[in-house]
CSV table of C-alpha atoms in Angstrom, one decimal:
chain,number,residue,atom,x,y,z
O,768,UNK,CA,-41.3,86.2,-4.0
O,769,UNK,CA,-40.3,83.5,-1.2
O,770,UNK,CA,-37.0,83.1,-0.1
O,771,UNK,CA,-36.7,79.8,-2.0
O,772,UNK,CA,-37.3,81.3,-5.5
O,773,UNK,CA,-34.6,83.9,-5.0
O,774,UNK,CA,-31.5,83.6,-7.2
O,775,UNK,CA,-29.1,82.9,-4.1
O,776,UNK,CA,-30.9,79.6,-3.6
O,777,UNK,CA,-29.1,76.9,-5.5
O,778,UNK,CA,-31.8,74.3,-4.6
O,779,UNK,CA,-34.5,76.2,-6.1
O,780,UNK,CA,-33.9,74.8,-9.7
O,781,UNK,CA,-36.4,74.6,-12.4
O,782,UNK,CA,-36.9,72.0,-15.2
O,783,UNK,CA,-34.7,74.4,-17.2
O,784,UNK,CA,-31.6,72.7,-15.8
O,785,UNK,CA,-29.1,73.5,-13.3
O,786,UNK,CA,-27.5,77.1,-13.1
O,787,UNK,CA,-24.0,77.4,-14.3
O,788,UNK,CA,-21.6,77.6,-11.5
O,789,UNK,CA,-20.4,81.0,-12.2
O,790,UNK,CA,-23.7,82.3,-12.4
O,791,UNK,CA,-24.8,80.4,-9.1
O,792,UNK,CA,-21.7,81.6,-7.3
O,793,UNK,CA,-22.4,85.3,-8.4
O,794,UNK,CA,-25.9,85.3,-7.3
O,795,UNK,CA,-25.3,83.5,-4.1
O,796,UNK,CA,-22.9,86.5,-3.1
O,797,UNK,CA,-25.9,88.9,-3.2
O,798,UNK,CA,-28.5,88.7,-0.5
O,799,UNK,CA,-32.1,87.6,-1.5
O,800,UNK,CA,-33.6,90.9,-0.3
O,801,UNK,CA,-31.3,92.8,-2.7
O,802,UNK,CA,-32.6,90.7,-5.6
O,803,UNK,CA,-36.1,91.2,-4.4
O,804,UNK,CA,-35.6,94.9,-4.5
O,805,UNK,CA,-34.2,94.8,-7.9
O,806,UNK,CA,-37.5,94.4,-9.5
O,807,UNK,CA,-39.0,92.9,-12.6
O,808,UNK,CA,-38.6,95.7,-14.9
O,809,UNK,CA,-34.9,96.3,-14.1
O,810,UNK,CA,-34.2,92.6,-14.3
O,811,UNK,CA,-35.7,92.4,-17.6
O,812,UNK,CA,-33.6,95.3,-18.7
O,813,UNK,CA,-30.5,93.5,-17.5
O,814,UNK,CA,-31.3,90.1,-18.9
O,815,UNK,CA,-32.4,91.1,-22.2
O,816,UNK,CA,-29.1,92.4,-23.2
O,817,UNK,CA,-27.7,89.0,-22.9
O,818,UNK,CA,-26.8,86.8,-25.9
O,819,UNK,CA,-29.2,84.0,-26.3
O,820,UNK,CA,-27.2,81.1,-24.9
O,821,UNK,CA,-26.3,83.3,-21.8
O,822,UNK,CA,-30.1,84.1,-21.6
O,823,UNK,CA,-30.9,80.3,-21.5
O,824,UNK,CA,-28.5,79.9,-18.8
O,825,UNK,CA,-29.9,82.8,-16.9
O,826,UNK,CA,-33.3,81.3,-17.1
O,827,UNK,CA,-32.1,78.3,-15.2
O,828,UNK,CA,-30.8,80.4,-12.4
O,829,UNK,CA,-34.2,80.8,-10.6
O,830,UNK,CA,-37.9,81.0,-11.0
O,831,UNK,CA,-38.0,84.8,-11.0
O,832,UNK,CA,-35.3,85.0,-14.0
O,833,UNK,CA,-37.1,82.1,-15.9
O,834,UNK,CA,-40.4,84.0,-15.7
O,835,UNK,CA,-38.9,87.4,-16.9
O,836,UNK,CA,-37.0,85.5,-19.8
O,837,UNK,CA,-40.2,83.4,-20.8
O,838,UNK,CA,-43.1,85.8,-20.5
O,839,UNK,CA,-41.5,89.0,-22.0
O,840,UNK,CA,-42.7,89.6,-25.7
O,841,UNK,CA,-40.1,89.0,-28.5
O,842,UNK,CA,-39.9,92.7,-29.2
O,843,UNK,CA,-38.5,93.4,-25.7
O,844,UNK,CA,-35.3,91.5,-26.6
O,845,UNK,CA,-35.1,92.5,-30.3
O,846,UNK,CA,-35.4,96.2,-29.2
O,847,UNK,CA,-32.7,95.9,-26.6
O,848,UNK,CA,-30.1,93.8,-28.6
O,849,UNK,CA,-30.2,92.8,-32.0
O,850,UNK,CA,-30.1,89.2,-32.2
O,851,UNK,CA,-28.4,88.0,-35.4
O,852,UNK,CA,-29.6,84.8,-37.2
O,853,UNK,CA,-27.8,81.8,-36.4
O,854,UNK,CA,-26.1,79.5,-39.2
O,855,UNK,CA,-27.1,75.9,-38.8
O,856,UNK,CA,-25.1,72.9,-40.4
O,857,UNK,CA,-26.1,69.4,-40.7
O,858,UNK,CA,-23.0,67.3,-41.8
O,859,UNK,CA,-24.5,64.1,-43.3
O,860,UNK,CA,-22.6,60.8,-43.5
O,861,UNK,CA,-24.0,58.6,-46.4
O,862,UNK,CA,-22.7,55.1,-45.1
O,863,UNK,CA,-23.0,55.5,-41.3
O,864,UNK,CA,-25.9,57.8,-40.3
O,865,UNK,CA,-24.9,57.9,-36.6
O,866,UNK,CA,-21.7,59.6,-37.6
O,867,UNK,CA,-23.8,62.5,-38.9
O,868,UNK,CA,-23.5,65.6,-36.8
O,869,UNK,CA,-25.2,69.0,-36.3
O,870,UNK,CA,-23.9,72.4,-35.3
O,871,UNK,CA,-25.2,75.8,-34.8
O,872,UNK,CA,-23.1,79.2,-35.0
O,873,UNK,CA,-24.3,82.4,-33.0
O,874,UNK,CA,-22.6,85.3,-34.6
O,875,UNK,CA,-23.9,87.7,-31.8
O,876,UNK,CA,-21.8,85.6,-29.0
O,877,UNK,CA,-18.1,85.8,-29.5
O,878,UNK,CA,-17.5,83.2,-26.9
O,879,UNK,CA,-19.8,80.6,-28.1
O,880,UNK,CA,-18.3,79.9,-31.6
O,881,UNK,CA,-20.0,76.5,-32.8
O,882,UNK,CA,-22.5,74.7,-30.6
O,883,UNK,CA,-22.7,71.1,-31.0
O,884,UNK,CA,-26.3,70.1,-31.6
O,885,UNK,CA,-28.3,66.6,-31.5
O,886,UNK,CA,-28.4,65.3,-35.2
O,887,UNK,CA,-31.9,65.1,-36.6
O,888,UNK,CA,-33.0,61.5,-36.0
O,889,UNK,CA,-33.4,60.2,-39.6
O,890,UNK,CA,-33.6,63.0,-42.2
O,891,UNK,CA,-33.4,62.8,-45.9
O,892,UNK,CA,-30.5,64.7,-46.8
O,893,UNK,CA,-32.2,66.5,-49.9
O,894,UNK,CA,-35.4,67.2,-47.8
O,895,UNK,CA,-33.9,68.8,-44.6
O,896,UNK,CA,-34.2,72.6,-44.2
O,897,UNK,CA,-35.1,75.4,-41.9
O,898,UNK,CA,-36.4,78.8,-41.4
O,899,UNK,CA,-38.3,81.2,-39.2
O,900,UNK,CA,-37.1,79.4,-36.1
O,901,UNK,CA,-38.0,75.7,-37.1
O,902,UNK,CA,-36.6,72.8,-39.0
O,903,UNK,CA,-38.3,71.0,-41.6
O,904,UNK,CA,-38.1,67.6,-43.2
O,905,UNK,CA,-40.3,65.2,-45.2
O,906,UNK,CA,-40.5,61.9,-43.8
O,907,UNK,CA,-38.8,59.0,-45.6
O,908,UNK,CA,-41.6,56.7,-45.1
O,909,UNK,CA,-44.2,59.3,-46.4
O,910,UNK,CA,-42.7,62.3,-48.5
O,911,UNK,CA,-46.3,63.7,-48.5
O,912,UNK,CA,-46.1,64.6,-44.7
O,913,UNK,CA,-43.9,67.4,-43.2
O,914,UNK,CA,-42.1,67.2,-39.8
O,915,UNK,CA,-41.6,70.5,-38.0
O,916,UNK,CA,-39.2,71.0,-35.0
O,917,UNK,CA,-38.2,74.0,-33.1
O,918,UNK,CA,-34.6,74.9,-33.8
O,919,UNK,CA,-32.4,73.7,-30.7
O,920,UNK,CA,-35.1,71.4,-29.7
O,921,UNK,CA,-35.2,68.7,-32.0
O,922,UNK,CA,-36.9,66.3,-29.7
O,923,UNK,CA,-40.2,68.2,-30.1
O,924,UNK,CA,-41.9,67.5,-33.3
O,925,UNK,CA,-44.9,68.3,-34.9
O,926,UNK,CA,-46.3,66.3,-37.9
O,927,UNK,CA,-48.6,68.1,-40.7
O,928,UNK,CA,-51.4,66.6,-42.3
O,929,UNK,CA,-50.5,64.7,-45.9
O,930,UNK,CA,-50.0,67.2,-48.5
O,931,UNK,CA,-52.0,66.9,-51.7
O,932,UNK,CA,-48.9,66.5,-54.0
O,933,UNK,CA,-46.0,64.3,-52.6
O,934,UNK,CA,-42.8,65.9,-53.6
O,935,UNK,CA,-39.0,65.5,-53.3
O,936,UNK,CA,-36.7,68.3,-52.3
O,937,UNK,CA,-39.0,71.3,-52.4
O,938,UNK,CA,-38.5,74.9,-51.3
O,939,UNK,CA,-40.1,75.2,-47.5
O,940,UNK,CA,-40.3,78.6,-46.1
O,941,UNK,CA,-41.8,79.7,-42.8
O,942,UNK,CA,-44.1,82.6,-43.4
O,943,UNK,CA,-45.8,83.2,-40.2
O,944,UNK,CA,-45.6,82.2,-36.6
O,945,UNK,CA,-48.7,80.8,-35.0
O,946,UNK,CA,-48.2,81.4,-31.2
O,947,UNK,CA,-44.8,79.7,-30.3
O,948,UNK,CA,-45.8,76.0,-31.3
O,949,UNK,CA,-45.7,75.7,-34.9
O,950,UNK,CA,-45.4,78.0,-37.8
O,951,UNK,CA,-47.3,78.3,-41.2
O,952,UNK,CA,-45.3,77.4,-44.2
O,953,UNK,CA,-45.2,77.6,-47.8
O,954,UNK,CA,-44.0,74.7,-49.9
O,955,UNK,CA,-42.8,75.6,-53.4
O,956,UNK,CA,-41.6,73.5,-56.4
O,957,UNK,CA,-39.8,70.1,-55.9
O,958,UNK,CA,-40.2,67.1,-58.1
O,959,UNK,CA,-43.4,65.1,-57.7
O,960,UNK,CA,-43.2,61.6,-56.3
O,961,UNK,CA,-45.5,58.9,-57.6
O,962,UNK,CA,-45.2,55.4,-56.3
O,963,UNK,CA,-41.4,56.1,-55.2
O,964,UNK,CA,-40.5,57.4,-58.6
O,965,UNK,CA,-39.8,61.2,-59.3
O,966,UNK,CA,-41.5,63.1,-62.1
O,967,UNK,CA,-39.4,66.1,-62.9
O,968,UNK,CA,-41.5,67.3,-65.8
O,969,UNK,CA,-44.9,68.1,-63.5
O,970,UNK,CA,-45.4,71.6,-62.3
O,971,UNK,CA,-46.6,71.3,-58.5
O,972,UNK,CA,-48.9,73.7,-57.0
O,973,UNK,CA,-47.8,75.7,-54.1
O,974,UNK,CA,-49.0,74.3,-51.0
O,975,UNK,CA,-49.6,76.4,-47.7
O,976,UNK,CA,-49.9,75.0,-44.3
O,977,UNK,CA,-52.1,76.9,-42.1
O,978,UNK,CA,-51.0,76.3,-38.7
O,979,UNK,CA,-54.2,77.5,-37.0
O,980,UNK,CA,-56.3,75.2,-39.2
O,981,UNK,CA,-53.7,72.5,-39.2
O,982,UNK,CA,-54.5,72.0,-42.8
O,983,UNK,CA,-53.2,72.7,-46.3
O,984,UNK,CA,-54.3,74.9,-48.9
O,985,UNK,CA,-53.5,75.0,-52.7
O,986,UNK,CA,-52.1,77.8,-54.7
O,987,UNK,CA,-50.9,78.2,-58.4
O,988,UNK,CA,-47.6,76.5,-59.3
O,989,UNK,CA,-44.2,78.4,-60.2
O,990,UNK,CA,-44.8,80.5,-63.4
O,991,UNK,CA,-43.6,78.7,-66.6
O,992,UNK,CA,-40.5,80.8,-66.6
O,993,UNK,CA,-39.0,78.5,-63.9
O,994,UNK,CA,-37.9,75.1,-65.0
O,995,UNK,CA,-40.5,72.1,-64.2
O,996,UNK,CA,-39.5,70.1,-61.2
O,997,UNK,CA,-37.4,73.2,-59.8
O,998,UNK,CA,-36.1,72.0,-56.4
O,999,UNK,CA,-34.5,74.0,-53.5
O,1000,UNK,CA,-31.1,73.3,-55.2
O,1001,UNK,CA,-32.1,75.8,-58.0
O,1002,UNK,CA,-34.2,78.1,-55.8
O,1003,UNK,CA,-33.7,80.6,-53.2
O,1004,UNK,CA,-36.4,82.4,-51.3
O,1005,UNK,CA,-36.8,85.6,-49.1
O,1006,UNK,CA,-39.8,86.8,-47.3
O,1007,UNK,CA,-40.9,90.5,-46.7
O,1008,UNK,CA,-43.4,90.3,-44.2
O,1009,UNK,CA,-44.3,94.0,-44.4
O,1010,UNK,CA,-45.4,93.6,-47.9
O,1011,UNK,CA,-46.9,90.1,-47.5
O,1012,UNK,CA,-44.7,88.8,-50.5
O,1013,UNK,CA,-42.7,85.7,-50.7
O,1014,UNK,CA,-40.0,86.4,-53.6
O,1015,UNK,CA,-38.4,83.4,-55.1
O,1016,UNK,CA,-35.3,83.4,-57.4
O,1017,UNK,CA,-34.2,81.0,-60.1
O,1018,UNK,CA,-30.3,80.4,-59.1
O,1019,UNK,CA,-28.8,80.6,-62.3
O,1020,UNK,CA,-31.3,82.4,-64.7
O,1021,UNK,CA,-31.9,85.2,-62.3
O,1022,UNK,CA,-35.6,84.9,-62.9
O,1023,UNK,CA,-37.6,86.6,-59.9
O,1024,UNK,CA,-41.4,86.4,-59.0
O,1025,UNK,CA,-43.1,86.9,-55.8
O,1026,UNK,CA,-46.0,84.9,-54.2
O,1027,UNK,CA,-48.9,87.3,-52.6
O,1028,UNK,CA,-49.7,85.5,-49.6
O,1029,UNK,CA,-53.0,87.5,-49.2
O,1030,UNK,CA,-54.1,86.9,-52.8
O,1031,UNK,CA,-52.5,83.7,-53.5
O,1032,UNK,CA,-51.1,84.6,-56.8
O,1033,UNK,CA,-47.7,85.0,-58.4
O,1034,UNK,CA,-46.4,88.4,-59.7
O,1035,UNK,CA,-45.2,88.5,-63.4
O,1036,UNK,CA,-41.7,86.8,-63.3
O,1037,UNK,CA,-38.9,88.8,-65.1
O,1038,UNK,CA,-35.0,88.3,-65.0
O,1039,UNK,CA,-33.0,90.7,-63.0
O,1040,UNK,CA,-30.4,93.1,-64.6
O,1041,UNK,CA,-27.6,95.3,-63.4
O,1042,UNK,CA,-28.5,98.8,-62.9
O,1043,UNK,CA,-24.9,99.9,-63.9
O,1044,UNK,CA,-22.8,98.6,-66.7
O,1045,UNK,CA,-21.1,95.4,-65.6
O,1046,UNK,CA,-21.7,91.7,-65.8
O,1047,UNK,CA,-24.6,90.0,-64.3
O,1048,UNK,CA,-24.3,87.5,-61.6
O,1049,UNK,CA,-23.3,84.0,-62.9
O,1050,UNK,CA,-25.5,82.7,-60.1
O,1051,UNK,CA,-27.0,84.2,-57.2
O,1052,UNK,CA,-29.1,83.6,-53.9
O,1053,UNK,CA,-31.9,85.9,-52.6
O,1054,UNK,CA,-32.0,87.1,-49.2
O,1055,UNK,CA,-33.7,90.0,-47.1
O,1056,UNK,CA,-32.1,92.8,-45.4
O,1057,UNK,CA,-33.6,95.8,-43.5
O,1058,UNK,CA,-37.0,95.0,-45.1
O,1059,UNK,CA,-35.5,95.0,-48.7
O,1060,UNK,CA,-34.3,92.2,-51.2
O,1061,UNK,CA,-30.6,91.7,-51.7
O,1062,UNK,CA,-28.7,89.3,-54.0
O,1063,UNK,CA,-25.5,87.4,-53.0
O,1064,UNK,CA,-23.7,85.7,-55.8
O,1065,UNK,CA,-20.6,85.5,-58.1
O,1066,UNK,CA,-20.0,87.9,-60.7
O,1067,UNK,CA,-17.2,87.5,-63.5
O,1068,UNK,CA,-16.3,89.0,-66.9
O,1069,UNK,CA,-13.3,89.5,-69.1
O,1070,UNK,CA,-13.2,93.0,-68.8
O,1071,UNK,CA,-13.8,93.1,-65.1
O,1072,UNK,CA,-11.0,91.2,-63.4
O,1073,UNK,CA,-10.9,88.1,-61.4
O,1074,UNK,CA,-14.3,86.5,-60.3
O,1075,UNK,CA,-15.7,88.1,-57.2
O,1076,UNK,CA,-18.6,87.1,-54.8
O,1077,UNK,CA,-20.7,90.4,-54.3
O,1078,UNK,CA,-23.9,91.7,-52.7
O,1079,UNK,CA,-26.6,93.6,-54.6
O,1080,UNK,CA,-29.4,95.6,-53.5
O,1081,UNK,CA,-32.6,94.9,-55.6
O,1082,UNK,CA,-35.2,97.2,-56.8
O,1083,UNK,CA,-38.2,94.5,-57.5
O,1084,UNK,CA,-40.2,97.4,-59.2
O,1085,UNK,CA,-37.7,98.0,-61.8
O,1086,UNK,CA,-36.3,94.5,-61.8
O,1087,UNK,CA,-32.7,96.2,-61.3
O,1088,UNK,CA,-29.9,95.3,-58.9
O,1089,UNK,CA,-27.1,97.5,-57.8
O,1090,UNK,CA,-23.9,96.3,-56.4
O,1091,UNK,CA,-23.4,97.3,-52.7
O,1092,UNK,CA,-19.9,95.4,-51.9
O,1093,UNK,CA,-17.9,92.4,-52.7
O,1094,UNK,CA,-16.2,89.9,-50.5
O,1095,UNK,CA,-12.4,90.6,-50.0
O,1096,UNK,CA,-10.4,88.5,-52.2
O,1097,UNK,CA,-8.4,87.1,-49.4
O,1098,UNK,CA,-11.7,85.7,-48.0
O,1099,UNK,CA,-12.9,84.2,-51.0
O,1100,UNK,CA,-9.3,82.5,-51.3
O,1101,UNK,CA,-9.7,81.3,-47.8
O,1102,UNK,CA,-13.1,79.6,-48.9
O,1103,UNK,CA,-10.9,77.4,-51.3
O,1104,UNK,CA,-8.0,76.7,-48.8
O,1105,UNK,CA,-6.0,79.6,-50.4
O,1106,UNK,CA,-6.6,78.7,-54.1
O,1107,UNK,CA,-9.8,80.8,-54.7
O,1108,UNK,CA,-9.8,84.1,-56.8
O,1109,UNK,CA,-6.1,84.0,-58.1
O,1110,UNK,CA,-6.4,80.5,-59.5
O,1111,UNK,CA,-9.7,81.4,-61.1
O,1112,UNK,CA,-8.3,84.4,-62.7
O,1113,UNK,CA,-5.4,82.2,-64.2
O,1114,UNK,CA,-7.7,79.4,-65.4
O,1115,UNK,CA,-10.6,81.5,-66.4
O,1116,UNK,CA,-12.6,78.7,-64.9
O,1117,UNK,CA,-15.6,80.0,-63.1
O,1118,UNK,CA,-17.1,76.5,-62.4
O,1119,UNK,CA,-14.8,76.0,-59.6
O,1120,UNK,CA,-17.0,78.4,-57.7
O,1121,UNK,CA,-20.2,76.4,-58.2
O,1122,UNK,CA,-19.5,74.8,-54.8
O,1123,UNK,CA,-20.1,78.2,-53.1
O,1124,UNK,CA,-23.5,78.2,-51.5
O,1125,UNK,CA,-25.2,81.0,-49.5
O,1126,UNK,CA,-27.9,81.3,-46.9
O,1127,UNK,CA,-29.2,84.6,-45.6
O,1128,UNK,CA,-32.1,86.5,-43.6
O,1129,UNK,CA,-32.5,89.6,-41.6
O,1130,UNK,CA,-29.5,91.5,-43.0
O,1131,UNK,CA,-27.0,88.6,-42.4
O,1132,UNK,CA,-25.6,86.4,-45.3
O,1133,UNK,CA,-23.5,83.3,-44.7
O,1134,UNK,CA,-21.3,82.2,-47.7
O,1135,UNK,CA,-19.6,78.6,-47.4
O,1136,UNK,CA,-18.0,76.2,-49.6
O,1137,UNK,CA,-20.0,72.8,-49.5
O,1138,UNK,CA,-17.2,70.8,-51.1
O,1139,UNK,CA,-14.6,71.5,-48.4
O,1140,UNK,CA,-16.1,69.1,-45.9
O,1141,UNK,CA,-14.1,68.6,-43.1
O,1142,UNK,CA,-13.1,72.2,-42.3
O,1143,UNK,CA,-16.4,73.8,-43.7
O,1144,UNK,CA,-14.9,77.1,-44.3
O,1145,UNK,CA,-17.5,80.1,-44.2
O,1146,UNK,CA,-17.8,83.5,-44.0
O,1147,UNK,CA,-20.6,86.0,-42.9
O,1148,UNK,CA,-21.6,89.5,-44.1
O,1149,UNK,CA,-23.6,91.8,-42.2
O,1150,UNK,CA,-25.4,94.3,-44.0
O,1151,UNK,CA,-26.5,97.7,-42.6
O,1152,UNK,CA,-28.3,100.9,-43.8
O,1153,UNK,CA,-25.9,103.5,-45.2
O,1154,UNK,CA,-27.5,106.4,-47.2
O,1155,UNK,CA,-23.9,107.6,-48.6
O,1156,UNK,CA,-23.1,103.9,-49.8
O,1157,UNK,CA,-24.3,102.4,-53.1
O,1158,UNK,CA,-27.6,101.0,-52.9
O,1159,UNK,CA,-28.0,102.5,-49.5
O,1160,UNK,CA,-26.4,99.6,-48.0
O,1161,UNK,CA,-22.9,98.7,-46.5
O,1162,UNK,CA,-21.5,95.2,-46.0
O,1163,UNK,CA,-19.1,94.2,-43.4
O,1164,UNK,CA,-17.4,90.7,-43.9
O,1165,UNK,CA,-15.7,88.4,-41.5
O,1166,UNK,CA,-14.7,84.8,-41.1
O,1167,UNK,CA,-16.7,82.2,-39.3
O,1168,UNK,CA,-14.6,80.1,-36.8
O,1169,UNK,CA,-13.9,76.5,-38.2
O,1170,UNK,CA,-15.9,73.7,-37.0
O,1171,UNK,CA,-14.8,72.4,-33.6
O,1172,UNK,CA,-12.5,69.4,-33.8
O,1173,UNK,CA,-12.5,66.6,-34.0
O,1174,UNK,CA,-15.2,66.3,-36.5
O,1175,UNK,CA,-16.1,62.8,-38.0
O,1176,UNK,CA,-15.8,62.7,-41.9
O,1177,UNK,CA,-19.0,63.5,-43.7
O,1178,UNK,CA,-20.3,63.5,-47.2
O,1179,UNK,CA,-22.6,66.3,-47.8
O,1180,UNK,CA,-23.3,69.6,-46.1
O,1181,UNK,CA,-26.9,71.0,-45.6
O,1182,UNK,CA,-26.9,74.5,-44.3
O,1183,UNK,CA,-29.5,77.2,-43.5
O,1184,UNK,CA,-29.8,80.4,-41.6
O,1185,UNK,CA,-32.6,81.3,-39.3
O,1186,UNK,CA,-33.2,83.6,-36.2
O,1187,UNK,CA,-33.6,81.5,-33.1
O,1188,UNK,CA,-36.7,82.9,-31.1
O,1189,UNK,CA,-36.3,82.9,-27.2
O,1190,UNK,CA,-39.6,81.3,-26.2
O,1191,UNK,CA,-39.4,77.6,-27.9
O,1192,UNK,CA,-35.8,77.3,-26.5
O,1193,UNK,CA,-37.2,78.0,-23.1
O,1194,UNK,CA,-40.4,75.6,-23.3
O,1195,UNK,CA,-40.8,73.0,-20.8
O,1196,UNK,CA,-38.4,70.0,-20.7
O,1197,UNK,CA,-35.2,72.6,-20.9
O,1198,UNK,CA,-33.3,73.6,-24.1
O,1199,UNK,CA,-31.1,71.5,-25.9
O,1200,UNK,CA,-28.3,74.5,-26.0
O,1201,UNK,CA,-25.5,73.4,-23.7
């Protein structure tokens, strides 16, 4: 490596941006020869233990570090440090779109808290979502075309070919990453759009975008047990890649079915039921944890005390769920500015909890109150394996820090949870993360 490429040369910057002053100062205190003797393998071992934001900054220090960060396979990072999925929040302003804002929360980095992001240029509030390291939106001028952008790099956009069936507010899930440029996705449900009008009675076929072919394929629609025109507001999904199945759950009826990605067919839909005596969830959201399905939702019943937000392990073969843990009562109350569980117990009114929403993947579940706009109270549950715990899983709950102040008033919250791959963030033109 030439002297100009060593970490102690501040002038050897790359297109990833300038090195942070602290990093540059630390590097400049070490002679170039010492950095060269460190070697690729040891440099990789050190850097891969950093949280993502620190890793991006390290990639801006010099060419060698950027090459180490950018060229190593994702398995290297995941094996050295578990990178928890981030929570992404889009705060939409109905009247003045320029006042809309976006934030990301990295639970692995205690110092980062919320990271301000550029808001999507012109998203439709009901058609914006994300998974698998990408955000998705249907263009307002053409609801039949899907726009895909790597998370943290919204200025990089890919536009899909037109769908066979224009639709409003479908469930969009990334199912396979093709290289690092764009994913393959599955579009499920939604209401058909014809001439600007919405037909909620039509059952739309599943459409699968094959990134390698840059083309859409058709699959069978959701089974009849799901309501027609079922949108992402009434559905949640979880992908189990090892089994090649995309599970879809009806939020309120608890009906569960899986789309077999290899066969292009749905499994027989059936309602989930509790394994032990107890109230079924009033509403629930589907997530994946440690290669298994989990539910997160509200349970309540006259014989079981105040309403609680709980997590269940799902046995999709028996179509049963077993509770593995509940959110502490003080956290539930905090989601309602201190009103929550006690007020619900007194009022016997479970409808007040309808504003609770959930997003989860890879063993992390975020719960937030979409009605408490300015503060956006949220908490996170990390799910780990424990053979001695109910369902073989254990839950650990904690608060998510409040959004950074000041935040412009906003009318609607769109939030989703996704892992953030390293490679797209370090692509040319530099990362958006600051």
